[in-house]
Coordinates of C-alpha atoms and ligand atoms in Angstrom, one line a residue:
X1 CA 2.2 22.5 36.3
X2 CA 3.7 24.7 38.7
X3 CA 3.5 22.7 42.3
X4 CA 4.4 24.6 45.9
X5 CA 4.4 24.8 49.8
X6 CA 2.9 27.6 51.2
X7 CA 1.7 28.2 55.1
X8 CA -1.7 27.8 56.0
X9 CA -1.8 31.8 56.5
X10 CA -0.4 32.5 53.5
X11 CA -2.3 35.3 50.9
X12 CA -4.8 34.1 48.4
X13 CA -5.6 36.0 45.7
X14 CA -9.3 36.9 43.5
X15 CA -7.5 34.6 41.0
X16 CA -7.3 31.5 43.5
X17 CA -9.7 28.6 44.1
X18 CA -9.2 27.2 47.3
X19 CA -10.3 23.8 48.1
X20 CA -11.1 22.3 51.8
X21 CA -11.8 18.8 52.9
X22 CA -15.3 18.3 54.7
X23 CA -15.9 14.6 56.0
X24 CA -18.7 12.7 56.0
X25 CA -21.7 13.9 58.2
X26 CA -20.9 17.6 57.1
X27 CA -17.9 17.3 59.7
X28 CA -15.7 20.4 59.2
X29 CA -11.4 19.8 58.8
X30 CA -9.6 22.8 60.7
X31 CA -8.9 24.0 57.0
X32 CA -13.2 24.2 56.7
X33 CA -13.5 25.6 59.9
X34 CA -11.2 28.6 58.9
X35 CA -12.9 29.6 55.7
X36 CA -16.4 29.2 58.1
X37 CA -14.9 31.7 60.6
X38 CA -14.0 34.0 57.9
X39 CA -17.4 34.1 55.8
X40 CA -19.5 34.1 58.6
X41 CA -20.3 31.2 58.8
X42 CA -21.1 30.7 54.9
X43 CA -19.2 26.9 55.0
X44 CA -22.2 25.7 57.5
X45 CA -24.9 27.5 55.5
X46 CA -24.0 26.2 52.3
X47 CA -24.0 22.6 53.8
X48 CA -26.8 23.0 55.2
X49 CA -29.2 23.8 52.0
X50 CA -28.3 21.7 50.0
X51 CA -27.1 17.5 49.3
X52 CA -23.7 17.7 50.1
X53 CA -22.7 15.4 52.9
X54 CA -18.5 15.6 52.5
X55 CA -19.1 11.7 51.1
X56 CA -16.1 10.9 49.2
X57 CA -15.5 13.0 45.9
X58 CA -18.6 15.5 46.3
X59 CA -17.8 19.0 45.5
X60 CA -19.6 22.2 46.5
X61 CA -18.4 25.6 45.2
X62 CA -18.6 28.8 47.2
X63 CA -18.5 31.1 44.4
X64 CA -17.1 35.0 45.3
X65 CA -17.4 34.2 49.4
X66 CA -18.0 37.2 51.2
X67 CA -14.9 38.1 53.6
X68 CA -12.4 36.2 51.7
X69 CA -10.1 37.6 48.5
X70 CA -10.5 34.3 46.7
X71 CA -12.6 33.6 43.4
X72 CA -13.8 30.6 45.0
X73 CA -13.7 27.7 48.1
X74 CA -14.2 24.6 47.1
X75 CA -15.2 21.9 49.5
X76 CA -14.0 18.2 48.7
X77 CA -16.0 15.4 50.5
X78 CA -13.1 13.0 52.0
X79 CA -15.3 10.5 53.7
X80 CA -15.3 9.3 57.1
X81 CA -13.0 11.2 59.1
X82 CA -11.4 8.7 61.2
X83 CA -10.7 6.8 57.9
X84 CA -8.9 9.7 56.1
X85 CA -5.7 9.1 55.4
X86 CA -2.9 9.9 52.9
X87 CA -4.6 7.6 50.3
X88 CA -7.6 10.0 50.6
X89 CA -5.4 13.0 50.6
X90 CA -4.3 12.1 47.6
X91 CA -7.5 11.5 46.0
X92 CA -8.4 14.5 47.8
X93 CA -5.6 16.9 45.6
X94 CA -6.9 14.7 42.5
X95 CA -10.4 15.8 43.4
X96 CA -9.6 19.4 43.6
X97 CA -7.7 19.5 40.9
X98 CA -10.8 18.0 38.8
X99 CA -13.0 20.7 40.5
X100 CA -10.8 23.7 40.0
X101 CA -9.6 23.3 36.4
X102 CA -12.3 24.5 34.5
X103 CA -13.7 27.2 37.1
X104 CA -11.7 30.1 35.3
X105 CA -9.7 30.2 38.3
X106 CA -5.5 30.4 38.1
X107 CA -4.1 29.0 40.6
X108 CA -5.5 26.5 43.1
X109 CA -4.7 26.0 46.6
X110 CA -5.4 22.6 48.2
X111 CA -5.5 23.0 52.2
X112 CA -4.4 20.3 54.5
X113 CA -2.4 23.0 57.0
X114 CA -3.4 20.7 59.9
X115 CA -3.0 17.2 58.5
X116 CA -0.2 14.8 59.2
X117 CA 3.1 16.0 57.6
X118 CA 2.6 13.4 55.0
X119 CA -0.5 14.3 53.5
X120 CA 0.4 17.4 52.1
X121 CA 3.2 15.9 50.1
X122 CA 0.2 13.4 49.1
X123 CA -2.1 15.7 47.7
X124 CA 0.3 17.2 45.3
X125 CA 1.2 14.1 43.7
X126 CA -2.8 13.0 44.0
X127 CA -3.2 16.9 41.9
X128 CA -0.4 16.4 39.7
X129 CA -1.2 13.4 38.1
X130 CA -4.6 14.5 38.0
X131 CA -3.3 17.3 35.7
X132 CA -2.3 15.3 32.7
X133 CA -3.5 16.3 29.9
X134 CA -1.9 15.3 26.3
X135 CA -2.9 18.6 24.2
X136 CA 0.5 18.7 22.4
X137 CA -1.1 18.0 19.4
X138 CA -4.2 20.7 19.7
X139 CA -3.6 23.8 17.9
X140 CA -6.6 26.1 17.3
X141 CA -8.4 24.9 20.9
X142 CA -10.2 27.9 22.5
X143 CA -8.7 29.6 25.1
X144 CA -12.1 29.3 27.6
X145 CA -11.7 25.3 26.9
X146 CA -8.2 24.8 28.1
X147 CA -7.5 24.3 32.0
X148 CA -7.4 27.7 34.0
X149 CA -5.4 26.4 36.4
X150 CA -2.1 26.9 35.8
X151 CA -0.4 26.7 39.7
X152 CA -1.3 24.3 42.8
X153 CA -0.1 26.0 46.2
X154 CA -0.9 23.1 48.9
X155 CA -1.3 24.8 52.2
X156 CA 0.5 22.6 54.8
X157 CA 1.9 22.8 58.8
X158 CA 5.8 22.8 57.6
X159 CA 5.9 23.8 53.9
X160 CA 9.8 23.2 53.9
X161 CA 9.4 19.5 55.2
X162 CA 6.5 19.0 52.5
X163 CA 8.2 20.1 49.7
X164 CA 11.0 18.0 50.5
X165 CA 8.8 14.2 51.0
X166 CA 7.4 15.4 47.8
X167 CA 10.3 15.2 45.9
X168 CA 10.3 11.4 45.7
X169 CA 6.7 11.5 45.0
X170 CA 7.3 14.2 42.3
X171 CA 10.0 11.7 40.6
X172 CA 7.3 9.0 40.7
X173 CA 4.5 11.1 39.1
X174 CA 7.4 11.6 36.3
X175 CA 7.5 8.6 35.6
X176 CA 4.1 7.8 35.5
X177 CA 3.4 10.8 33.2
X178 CA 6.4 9.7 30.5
X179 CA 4.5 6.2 30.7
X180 CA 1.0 8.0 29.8
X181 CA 2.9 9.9 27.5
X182 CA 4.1 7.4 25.5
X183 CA 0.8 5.3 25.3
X184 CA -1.2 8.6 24.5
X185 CA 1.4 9.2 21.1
X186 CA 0.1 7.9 18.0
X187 CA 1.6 5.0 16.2
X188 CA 2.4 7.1 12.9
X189 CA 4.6 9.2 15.3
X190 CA 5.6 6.1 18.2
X191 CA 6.7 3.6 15.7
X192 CA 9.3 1.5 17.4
X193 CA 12.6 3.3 16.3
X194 CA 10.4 6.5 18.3
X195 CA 9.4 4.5 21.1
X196 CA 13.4 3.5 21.2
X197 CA 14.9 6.7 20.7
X198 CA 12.7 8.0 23.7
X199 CA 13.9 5.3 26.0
X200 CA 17.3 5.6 24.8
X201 CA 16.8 9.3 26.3
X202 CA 16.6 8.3 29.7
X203 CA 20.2 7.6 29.7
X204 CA 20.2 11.3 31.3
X205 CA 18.5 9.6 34.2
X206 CA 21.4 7.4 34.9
X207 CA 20.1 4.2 33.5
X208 CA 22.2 2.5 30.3
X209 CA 19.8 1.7 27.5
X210 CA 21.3 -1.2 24.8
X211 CA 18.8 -1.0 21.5
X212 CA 19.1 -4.0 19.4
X213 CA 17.7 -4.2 15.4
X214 CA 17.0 -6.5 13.5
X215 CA 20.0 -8.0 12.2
X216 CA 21.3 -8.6 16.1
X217 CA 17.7 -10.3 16.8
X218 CA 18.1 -12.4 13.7
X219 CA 21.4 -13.6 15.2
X220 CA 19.8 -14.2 18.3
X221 CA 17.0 -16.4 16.6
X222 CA 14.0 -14.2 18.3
X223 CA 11.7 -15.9 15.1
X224 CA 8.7 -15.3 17.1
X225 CA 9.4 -11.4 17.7
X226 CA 10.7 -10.9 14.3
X227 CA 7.6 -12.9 12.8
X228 CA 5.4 -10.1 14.0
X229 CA 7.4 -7.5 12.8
X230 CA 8.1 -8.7 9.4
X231 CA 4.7 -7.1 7.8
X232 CA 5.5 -3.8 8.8
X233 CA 7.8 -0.7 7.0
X234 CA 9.0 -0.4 10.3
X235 CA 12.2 -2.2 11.8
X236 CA 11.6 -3.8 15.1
X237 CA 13.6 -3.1 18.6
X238 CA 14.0 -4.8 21.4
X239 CA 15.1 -2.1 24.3
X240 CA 17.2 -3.3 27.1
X241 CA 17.6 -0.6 30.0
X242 CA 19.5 -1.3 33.0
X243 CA 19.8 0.2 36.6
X244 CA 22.3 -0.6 38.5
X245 CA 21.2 1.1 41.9
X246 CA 22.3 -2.0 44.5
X247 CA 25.7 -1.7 46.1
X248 CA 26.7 -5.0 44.3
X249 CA 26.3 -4.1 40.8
X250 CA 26.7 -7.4 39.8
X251 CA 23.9 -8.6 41.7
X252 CA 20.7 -10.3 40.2
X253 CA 18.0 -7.7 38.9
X254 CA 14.6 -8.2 39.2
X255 CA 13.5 -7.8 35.5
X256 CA 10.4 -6.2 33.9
X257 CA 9.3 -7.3 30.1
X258 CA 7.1 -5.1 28.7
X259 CA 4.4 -5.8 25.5
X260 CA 5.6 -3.1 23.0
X261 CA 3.2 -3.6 19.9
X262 CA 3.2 0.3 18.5
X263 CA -0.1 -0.9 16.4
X264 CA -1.8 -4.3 16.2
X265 CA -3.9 -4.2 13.1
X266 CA -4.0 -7.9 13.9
X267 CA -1.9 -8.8 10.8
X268 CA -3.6 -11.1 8.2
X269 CA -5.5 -11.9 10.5
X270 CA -6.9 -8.4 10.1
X271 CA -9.3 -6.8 13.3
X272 CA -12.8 -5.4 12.7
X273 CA -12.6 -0.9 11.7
X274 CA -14.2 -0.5 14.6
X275 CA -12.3 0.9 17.3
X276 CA -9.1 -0.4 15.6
X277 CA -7.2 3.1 16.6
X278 CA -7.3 1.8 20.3
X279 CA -4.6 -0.5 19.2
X280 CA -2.0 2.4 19.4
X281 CA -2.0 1.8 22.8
X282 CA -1.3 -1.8 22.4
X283 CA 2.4 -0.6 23.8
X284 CA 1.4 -0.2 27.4
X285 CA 2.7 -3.0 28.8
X286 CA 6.2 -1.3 27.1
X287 CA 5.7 2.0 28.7
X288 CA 5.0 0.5 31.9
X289 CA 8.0 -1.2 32.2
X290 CA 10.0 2.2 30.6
X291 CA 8.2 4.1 33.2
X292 CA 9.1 1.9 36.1
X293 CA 12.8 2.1 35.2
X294 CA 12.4 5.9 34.9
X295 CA 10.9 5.7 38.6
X296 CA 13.8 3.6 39.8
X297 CA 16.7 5.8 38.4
X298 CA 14.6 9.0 39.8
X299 CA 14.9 8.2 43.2
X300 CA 17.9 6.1 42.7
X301 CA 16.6 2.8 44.2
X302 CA 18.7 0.3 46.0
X303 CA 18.5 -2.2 43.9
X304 CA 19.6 -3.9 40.1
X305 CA 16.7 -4.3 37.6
X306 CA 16.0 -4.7 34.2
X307 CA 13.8 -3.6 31.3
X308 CA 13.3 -5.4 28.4
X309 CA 11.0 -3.7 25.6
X310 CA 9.6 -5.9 22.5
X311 CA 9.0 -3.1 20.0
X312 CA 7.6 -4.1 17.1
X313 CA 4.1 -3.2 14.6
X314 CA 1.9 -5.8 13.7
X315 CA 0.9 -5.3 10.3
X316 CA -0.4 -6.8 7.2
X317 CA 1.7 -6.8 4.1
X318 CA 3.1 -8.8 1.4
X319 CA 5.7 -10.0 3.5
X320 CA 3.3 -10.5 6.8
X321 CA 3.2 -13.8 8.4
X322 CA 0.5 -15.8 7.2
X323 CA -1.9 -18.1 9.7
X324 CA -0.7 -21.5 9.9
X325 CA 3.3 -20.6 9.7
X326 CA 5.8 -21.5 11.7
X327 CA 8.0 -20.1 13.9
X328 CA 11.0 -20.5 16.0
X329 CA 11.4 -19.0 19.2
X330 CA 14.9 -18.0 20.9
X331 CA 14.3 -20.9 23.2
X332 CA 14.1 -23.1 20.4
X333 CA 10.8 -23.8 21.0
X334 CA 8.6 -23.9 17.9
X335 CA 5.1 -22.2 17.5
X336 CA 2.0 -22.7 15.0
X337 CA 0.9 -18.8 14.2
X338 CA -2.8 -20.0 14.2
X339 CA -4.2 -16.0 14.7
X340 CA -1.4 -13.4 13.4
X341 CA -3.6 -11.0 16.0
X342 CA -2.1 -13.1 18.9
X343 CA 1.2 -11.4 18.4
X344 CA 1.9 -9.9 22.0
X345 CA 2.5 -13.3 23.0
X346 CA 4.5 -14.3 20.1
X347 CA 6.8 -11.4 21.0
X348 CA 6.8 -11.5 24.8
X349 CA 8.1 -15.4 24.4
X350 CA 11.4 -13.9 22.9
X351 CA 11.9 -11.1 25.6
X352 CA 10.9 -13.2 28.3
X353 CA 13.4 -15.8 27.1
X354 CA 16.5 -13.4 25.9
X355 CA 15.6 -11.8 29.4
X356 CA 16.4 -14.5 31.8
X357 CA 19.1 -15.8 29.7
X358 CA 20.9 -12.9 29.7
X359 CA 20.4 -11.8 32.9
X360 CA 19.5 -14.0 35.2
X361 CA 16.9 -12.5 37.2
X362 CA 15.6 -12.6 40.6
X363 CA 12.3 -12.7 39.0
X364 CA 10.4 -11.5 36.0
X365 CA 7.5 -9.7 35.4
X366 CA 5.9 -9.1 32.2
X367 CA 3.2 -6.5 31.5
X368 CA 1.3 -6.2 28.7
X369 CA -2.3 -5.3 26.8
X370 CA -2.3 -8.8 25.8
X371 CA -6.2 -9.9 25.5
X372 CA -9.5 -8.8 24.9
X373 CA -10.7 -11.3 27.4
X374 CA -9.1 -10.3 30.4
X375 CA -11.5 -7.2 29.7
X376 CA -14.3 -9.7 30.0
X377 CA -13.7 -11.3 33.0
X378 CA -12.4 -8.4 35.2
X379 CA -13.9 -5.1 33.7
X380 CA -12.1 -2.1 33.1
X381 CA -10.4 -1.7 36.9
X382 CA -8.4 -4.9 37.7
X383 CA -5.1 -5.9 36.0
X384 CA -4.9 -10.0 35.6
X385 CA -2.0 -11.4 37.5
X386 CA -0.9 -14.9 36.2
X387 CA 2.1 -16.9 38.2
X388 CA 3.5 -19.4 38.8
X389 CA 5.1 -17.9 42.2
X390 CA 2.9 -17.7 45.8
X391 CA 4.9 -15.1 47.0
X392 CA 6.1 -13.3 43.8
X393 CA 1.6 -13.1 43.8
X394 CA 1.8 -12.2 47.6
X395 CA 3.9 -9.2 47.1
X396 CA 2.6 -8.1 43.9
X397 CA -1.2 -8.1 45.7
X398 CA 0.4 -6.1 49.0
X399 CA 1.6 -3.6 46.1
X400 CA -1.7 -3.1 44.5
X401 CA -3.6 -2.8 47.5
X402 CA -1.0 0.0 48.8
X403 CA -1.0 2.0 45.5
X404 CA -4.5 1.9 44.5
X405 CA -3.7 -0.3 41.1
X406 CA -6.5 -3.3 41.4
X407 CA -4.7 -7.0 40.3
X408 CA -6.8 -10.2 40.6
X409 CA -5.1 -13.6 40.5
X410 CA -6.1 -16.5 38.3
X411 CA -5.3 -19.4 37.8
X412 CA -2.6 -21.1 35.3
X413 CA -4.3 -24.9 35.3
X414 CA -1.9 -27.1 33.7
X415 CA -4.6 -29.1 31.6
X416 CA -5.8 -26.2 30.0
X417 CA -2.5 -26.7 28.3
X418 CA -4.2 -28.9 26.2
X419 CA -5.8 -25.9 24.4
X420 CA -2.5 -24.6 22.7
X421 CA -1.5 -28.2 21.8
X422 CA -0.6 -28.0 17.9
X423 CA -0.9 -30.8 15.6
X424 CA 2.6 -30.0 14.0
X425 CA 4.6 -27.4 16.4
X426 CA 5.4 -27.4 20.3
X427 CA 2.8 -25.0 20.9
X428 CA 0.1 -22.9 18.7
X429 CA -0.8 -19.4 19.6
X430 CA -4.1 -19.6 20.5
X431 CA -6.3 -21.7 22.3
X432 CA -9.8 -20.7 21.5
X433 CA -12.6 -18.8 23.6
X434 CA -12.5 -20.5 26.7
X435 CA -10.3 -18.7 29.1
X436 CA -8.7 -16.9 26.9
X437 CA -6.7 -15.2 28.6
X438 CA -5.4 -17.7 30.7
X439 CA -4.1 -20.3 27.5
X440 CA -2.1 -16.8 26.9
X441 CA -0.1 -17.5 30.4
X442 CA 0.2 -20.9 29.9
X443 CA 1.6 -19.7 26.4
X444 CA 3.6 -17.0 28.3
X445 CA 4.9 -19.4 30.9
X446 CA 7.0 -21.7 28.5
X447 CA 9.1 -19.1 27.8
X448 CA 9.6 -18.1 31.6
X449 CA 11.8 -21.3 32.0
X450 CA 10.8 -22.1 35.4
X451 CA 11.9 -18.5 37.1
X452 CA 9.7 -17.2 39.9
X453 CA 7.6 -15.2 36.9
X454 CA 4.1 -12.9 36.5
X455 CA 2.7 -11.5 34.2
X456 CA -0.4 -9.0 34.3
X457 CA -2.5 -8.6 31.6
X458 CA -3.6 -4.9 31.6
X459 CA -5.5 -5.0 28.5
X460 CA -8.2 -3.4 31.4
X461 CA -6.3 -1.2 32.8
X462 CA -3.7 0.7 30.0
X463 CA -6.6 2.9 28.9
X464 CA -9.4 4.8 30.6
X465 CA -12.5 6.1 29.0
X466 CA -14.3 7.3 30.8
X467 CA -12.4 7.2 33.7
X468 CA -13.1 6.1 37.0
X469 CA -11.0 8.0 39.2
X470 CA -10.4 11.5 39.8
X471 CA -6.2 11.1 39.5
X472 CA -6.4 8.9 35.6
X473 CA -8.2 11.4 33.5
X474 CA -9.4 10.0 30.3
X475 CA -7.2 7.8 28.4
X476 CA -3.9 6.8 28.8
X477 CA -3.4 5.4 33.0
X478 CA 0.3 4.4 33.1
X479 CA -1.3 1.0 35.1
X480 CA 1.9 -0.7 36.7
X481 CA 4.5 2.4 37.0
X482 CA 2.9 2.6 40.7
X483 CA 2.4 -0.7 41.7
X484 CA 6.0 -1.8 40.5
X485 CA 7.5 0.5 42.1
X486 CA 6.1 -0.1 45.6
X487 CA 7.0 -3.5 45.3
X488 CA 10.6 -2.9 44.8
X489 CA 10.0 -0.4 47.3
X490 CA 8.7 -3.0 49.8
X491 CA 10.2 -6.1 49.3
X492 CA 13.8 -5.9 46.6
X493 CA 16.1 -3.0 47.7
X494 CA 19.1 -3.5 49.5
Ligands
BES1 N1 -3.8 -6.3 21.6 C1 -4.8 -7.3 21.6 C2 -5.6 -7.4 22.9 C3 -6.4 -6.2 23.3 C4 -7.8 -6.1 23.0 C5 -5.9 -5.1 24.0 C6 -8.5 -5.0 23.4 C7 -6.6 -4.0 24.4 C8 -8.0 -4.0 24.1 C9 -4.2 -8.6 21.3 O1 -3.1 -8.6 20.5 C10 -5.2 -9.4 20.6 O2 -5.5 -9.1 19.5 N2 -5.7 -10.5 21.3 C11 -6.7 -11.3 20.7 C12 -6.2 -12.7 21.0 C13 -7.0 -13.8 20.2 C14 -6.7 -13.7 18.7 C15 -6.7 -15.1 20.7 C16 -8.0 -11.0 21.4 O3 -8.0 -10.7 22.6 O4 -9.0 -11.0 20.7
MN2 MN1 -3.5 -8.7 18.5
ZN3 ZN1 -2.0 -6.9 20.5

């Protein structure tokens, strides 16, 4: 997707949609106001027949306007207007773009050529992430059902100064977009050697990317990671990228972990058919953490942090772990497998462990799709944010609230401990129905060894169908390349 600048005045053509905010009330923007002036007046008659009231996320076409060389004007309710702001010009370029890409038009021009100088730059990064679309693998789709839209033009005061505040924002939306990339690839193509190989890429970024097999995990006694792995043809990694962006670069990172299961059949202890291909994504928490340090590097953040990847495929063979073994963790902490399908936190315990003892972090977070029941208990929006840190939470909330990605704390109650008590290990891996997914933090926590940690369980979140807003189209969301990244933003660089 071609993205660019132009001034308000600049030429449309019979091949561009154009697409104008309208706030609530039927309140014009100067942008509305033009295209009224130059059809006559067609804006305020078309508002005026009809049900559109410029309420967030309403669209009303203006097909072929008389007295403008445009194939269309689209107008975008934006809400209230006093309320408008670059949050709502970026859903605003999202909207747009969702409005636009099917119309037949080529190129669509978002118009904020009177809005503060950093909504513009907004828009395009609400229109290109709305543009993702994983089609690589479509090859006899009809011309009439791809996108039309091949070119965004946002129409802004200073096009020079918004092209250069979108850069940053154009970095981000890269990294967001490898993140959904990765969770959208099948698991007969992202196996983990794949998954590696494609991290191990970013080293063009600036980043340093360490892959480690199994034979080094072996020596590092990661039993619980390697347990999960053992069933499948394919060999497990565990990916360790580094950015060294502070200006001590021997300075303790803040660390992400990432969930990396490339498929969870649930082992031996084998999932239902249905809906079993959803567990391709079941690498999210992975890609969010890959994406994160591909947002870091692209805008070459102040600041040291770390990426640790468990890659591995949970499936059942003659060699897969059986319910009832045994483990040993890295941390020497043993683990009753009760459930081979509660493998993400059999694998997390190792990368959370090898994390901080390599590195000694400032803190760690861990992301990953890690139960069914977070799904449950917060729907398909909010994330699940476990700590054992108030202010690690505080900033991690002040993060989702400014990027739009919904967490929700709960708690981590120490008798519920109880729960994933086993009669013959340190710990077993599940702990039965009841708050399910918070007996998968307590599990998680042991391994944290009493660094400031989180984890968010975005099980909820990783995958959207159908989706809920106008900038995730269906399917894969890259949940937590956003939100990370403000924090670091916010509250970790130099
Ligand atoms: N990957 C799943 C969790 C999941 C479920 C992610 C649905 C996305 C959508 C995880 O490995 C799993 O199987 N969890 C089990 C845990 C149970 C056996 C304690 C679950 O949630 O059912
Ligand atoms: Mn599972
Ligand atoms: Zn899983």
């Amino acid at each position: 997707m071609q993205i660019n600048f132009v001034a308000g005045e600049a030429k449309a053509s019979s091949k561009t949609a154009v697409s104008v905010p309208v706030f609530e009330g039927g309140v014009l923007s100067p942008a509305a106001e033009a295209v009224d002036q130059a059809t006559g007046g067609g804006v305020a008659r078309a508002i005026a027949g009809g049900r559109f009231t410029g309420a967030k996320g309403q669209v009303l076409d203006l097909v072929a306007p008389t007295g403008l060389d445009v194939q269309r004007v689209i107008l975008v309710g934006v809400g209230d207007k006093d309320a408008f702001d670059a949050q709502g010009a970026e859903t605003f370029g999202a909207d747009s773009f969702q409005a636009a890409k099917g119309s037949g038009a080529e190129v669509l021009r978002i118009s904020l050529p009177a809005a503060p100088a950093e909504f513009p730059p907004r828009a395009a990064f609400g229109a290109r992430l709305a543009a993702y679309r994983f089609d690589k693998y479509r090859t006899t789709e009809k011309p009439e059902k791809k996108p039309s839209v091949v070119a965004v033009e946002i129409a802004a005061h200073d096009p020079a100064a918004a092209s250069a505040a979108f850069a940053p924002l154009s970095a981000l939306a890269d990294a967001v977009l490898f993140a959904r990339g990765l969770v959208s690839e099948p698991a007969n193509i992202l196996h983990p050697e794949e998954f590696a190989r494609r991290v191990k890429a970013l080293e063009s970024l600036g980043l340093e990317v360490e892959i480690l097999g199994e034979a080094e995990m072996t020596k590092l006694g990661m039993g619980a990671l390697l347990g999960v792995g053992q069933g499948s043809r394919r060999e497990s990694q565990l990916a360790v990228v580094q950015w060294k962006g502070a200006a001590d670069p021997k300075a303790p990172p803040v660390a992400f972990v990432g969930k990396g299961v490339c498929f969870d059949t649930g082992g031996i202890s084998l999932k239902p058919a249905d809906g079993m291909e959803d567990m391709k994504w079941d690498m999210g928490g992975a890609a969010a953490v890959a994406g994160v340090m591909h947002a870091l590097a692209g805008r070459k953040a102040k600041v040291n942090a770390v990426g640790v990847l468990g890659l591995v495929e949970n499936m059942p063979d003659g060699n897969a772990q059986r319910p009832g073994d045994v483990v040993t963790s890295m941390s020497g902490q043993t683990i009753e497998v009760i459930n081979t399908d509660a493998e993400g936190r059999l694998v997390l315990a190792d990368a959370l462990w090898y994390c901080q003892d390599r590195f000694k972090p400032r803190f760690m977070i861990d992301l990953a799709t890690l139960t069914g029941a977070i799904i449950i208990s917060l729907g398909n929006d909010y994330a699940g944010l476990f700590s054992n840190d108030d202010d690690l939470s505080e900033n991690l909330l002040a993060a989702s609230k400014a990027t739009g990605e919904p967490l929700w704390r709960l708690p981590l109650p120490a008798q519920y401990e109880k729960q994933i008590e086993s009669m013959i290990a340190d710990m077993k891996n599940i702990g039965g129905r009841a708050g399910g997914s918070i007996t998968a933090g307590l599990f998680l926590q042991k391994f944290a060894n009493g660094l400031p940690w989180a984890h968010l369980d975005i099980a909820s979140t990783a995958w959207k169908k159908p989706s809920t807003a106008s900038s995730i189209p269906e399917g894969a969301t890259g949940f937590g390349v956003r939100l990370l990244n403000q924090l670091v933003a916010d509250k970790y660089e130099d």
